Every structure is written in structure tokens, then in C-alpha cells.
Amino acid sequence: MSDEEKKDNAAHLEHPEAQAQLADLGNQDDHDLGKWESFRKYPKASFWCIYAVWCVLVLSFENQAGGSILSIPEFRKDFGNFYQGDYVLDAKWQAAFNGAPVAS
């Protein structure tokens, strides 16, 4: 389509003010939605937000759980070696417990 044909086509006319007003109205409509209404209106976006929060929570727990389990005396007794009156885990196993969450 040439430039002259575009100028003659009424459907091609652009009104920046009208587009800005429509964008403001759409933004205000979304702003007025409640939590449950927004979940119903945008289920995919809601799912991805919940999924992202879940991943952050699970990964942060996983990083702490590895180090915490090493401090449990019964765990060290079951899987460790007796050394100078106490049970200790081998360094390679301690590194695996602490490094695996970071590596995954």
C-alpha cells in the first residue's frame, strides 16, 4: 500500500489521545479489581505468580535444610564416624549436603 492510499483509508487514522484515554480506562479497570476477581480474570498470570513464589520459598528452604540436617545428633550417629568422643560426617558428605541445593 502506498502512502497516498494509507492517507485515504479512514480505518488507518491514529488518534494518540484516544489511545491514551483507552489505556488509562483499561488500567483503571484492572486497578479496581479485587484479588479474587483478578485471579478469575487472569488465571495464567496468577498461576505463574504463585509458581514463582513457590519456587523461591522451596529453594530457600532447601538451602537451609541441607545445613540443618547435618547438625542433628542422631543423623550424625547414623551416618557419621566416631571421632574423639563424637560422631562426625565425612567432609565430602558435608560438601554434598551444602552444595547440592546451590548446584541444582
CSV table of C-alpha atoms in Angstrom, one decimal:
chain,number,residue,atom,x,y,z
A,1,MET,CA,0.0,0.0,0.0
A,2,SER,CA,1.4,3.4,-1.0
A,3,ASP,CA,1.5,6.4,1.3
A,4,GLU,CA,-1.4,8.1,-0.6
A,5,GLU,CA,-3.6,5.0,-0.2
A,6,LYS,CA,-2.9,5.0,3.6
A,7,LYS,CA,-3.9,8.6,3.9
A,8,ASP,CA,-7.2,7.9,2.1
A,9,ASN,CA,-8.1,4.9,4.3
A,10,ALA,CA,-10.2,6.2,7.2
A,11,ALA,CA,-9.6,3.0,9.3
A,12,HIS,CA,-5.9,3.7,9.4
A,13,LEU,CA,-6.2,7.1,11.2
A,14,GLU,CA,-4.5,7.1,14.5
A,15,HIS,CA,-5.6,9.2,17.5
A,16,PRO,CA,-2.9,9.2,20.1
A,17,GLU,CA,-5.2,11.0,22.6
A,18,ALA,CA,-7.9,8.4,22.2
A,19,GLN,CA,-5.4,5.5,22.6
A,20,ALA,CA,-4.0,7.1,25.8
A,21,GLN,CA,-7.6,7.5,27.2
A,22,LEU,CA,-8.4,3.9,26.4
A,23,ALA,CA,-5.1,2.8,28.1
A,24,ASP,CA,-6.0,4.8,31.2
A,25,LEU,CA,-9.5,3.3,31.3
A,26,GLY,CA,-8.1,-0.2,31.0
A,27,ASN,CA,-5.6,0.4,33.7
A,28,GLN,CA,-8.3,1.8,36.0
A,29,ASP,CA,-10.5,-1.2,35.4
A,30,ASP,CA,-7.7,-3.5,36.4
A,31,HIS,CA,-6.8,-1.4,39.4
A,32,ASP,CA,-10.4,-1.6,40.6
A,33,LEU,CA,-10.5,-5.4,40.5
A,34,GLY,CA,-10.3,-7.3,43.8
A,35,LYS,CA,-7.9,-10.2,44.5
A,36,TRP,CA,-10.3,-13.0,43.6
A,37,GLU,CA,-11.7,-11.2,40.6
A,38,SER,CA,-8.2,-10.7,39.2
A,39,PHE,CA,-7.5,-14.4,39.8
A,40,ARG,CA,-10.6,-15.2,37.7
A,41,LYS,CA,-9.8,-12.7,35.0
A,42,TYR,CA,-6.1,-13.6,34.6
A,43,PRO,CA,-5.7,-17.3,35.6
A,44,LYS,CA,-2.5,-17.9,33.7
A,45,ALA,CA,-0.8,-14.8,35.1
A,46,SER,CA,-2.0,-15.8,38.6
A,47,PHE,CA,-0.7,-19.3,38.2
A,48,TRP,CA,2.8,-18.1,37.1
A,49,CYS,CA,3.0,-15.6,40.1
A,50,ILE,CA,2.1,-18.4,42.5
A,51,TYR,CA,4.5,-20.7,40.9
A,52,ALA,CA,7.4,-18.2,41.1
A,53,VAL,CA,6.7,-17.5,44.8
A,54,TRP,CA,6.5,-21.3,45.5
A,55,CYS,CA,9.9,-21.8,43.8
A,56,VAL,CA,11.5,-19.0,45.8
A,57,LEU,CA,10.1,-20.4,49.1
A,58,VAL,CA,11.1,-24.0,48.3
A,59,LEU,CA,14.6,-23.2,47.1
A,60,SER,CA,15.3,-21.0,50.1
A,61,PHE,CA,14.1,-23.8,52.4
A,62,GLU,CA,16.2,-26.3,50.6
A,63,ASN,CA,19.3,-24.3,51.1
A,64,GLN,CA,18.7,-24.1,54.8
A,65,ALA,CA,17.6,-27.7,55.2
A,66,GLY,CA,20.9,-29.2,54.0
A,67,GLY,CA,22.9,-27.5,56.7
A,68,SER,CA,20.3,-28.0,59.4
A,69,ILE,CA,20.2,-31.8,58.9
A,70,LEU,CA,23.9,-32.1,59.5
A,71,SER,CA,23.6,-30.7,63.0
A,72,ILE,CA,21.1,-33.3,64.1
A,73,PRO,CA,23.0,-35.6,66.5
A,74,GLU,CA,21.0,-38.7,65.6
A,75,PHE,CA,21.7,-38.2,61.9
A,76,ARG,CA,25.4,-37.9,62.6
A,77,LYS,CA,25.3,-41.0,64.7
A,78,ASP,CA,23.5,-43.0,62.0
A,79,PHE,CA,25.6,-41.8,59.1
A,80,GLY,CA,28.8,-40.5,60.6
A,81,ASN,CA,32.0,-41.9,62.1
A,82,PHE,CA,33.0,-41.9,65.7
A,83,TYR,CA,35.9,-39.4,66.2
A,84,GLN,CA,37.3,-38.1,69.6
A,85,GLY,CA,34.1,-38.9,71.5
A,86,ASP,CA,31.6,-37.6,69.0
A,87,TYR,CA,30.1,-38.6,65.6
A,88,VAL,CA,31.2,-36.6,62.6
A,89,LEU,CA,30.3,-36.8,58.9
A,90,ASP,CA,32.9,-37.0,56.2
A,91,ALA,CA,33.8,-33.7,54.6
A,92,LYS,CA,32.7,-35.0,51.2
A,93,TRP,CA,29.2,-35.7,52.5
A,94,GLN,CA,29.0,-32.3,54.2
A,95,ALA,CA,30.0,-30.6,51.0
A,96,ALA,CA,27.4,-32.6,49.1
A,97,PHE,CA,24.6,-31.6,51.5
A,98,ASN,CA,25.6,-28.0,51.5
A,99,GLY,CA,26.5,-27.7,47.8
A,100,ALA,CA,23.7,-29.8,46.1
A,101,PRO,CA,20.9,-27.1,46.6
A,102,VAL,CA,23.2,-24.5,45.1
A,103,ALA,CA,24.1,-26.7,42.1
A,104,SER,CA,20.5,-27.6,41.3
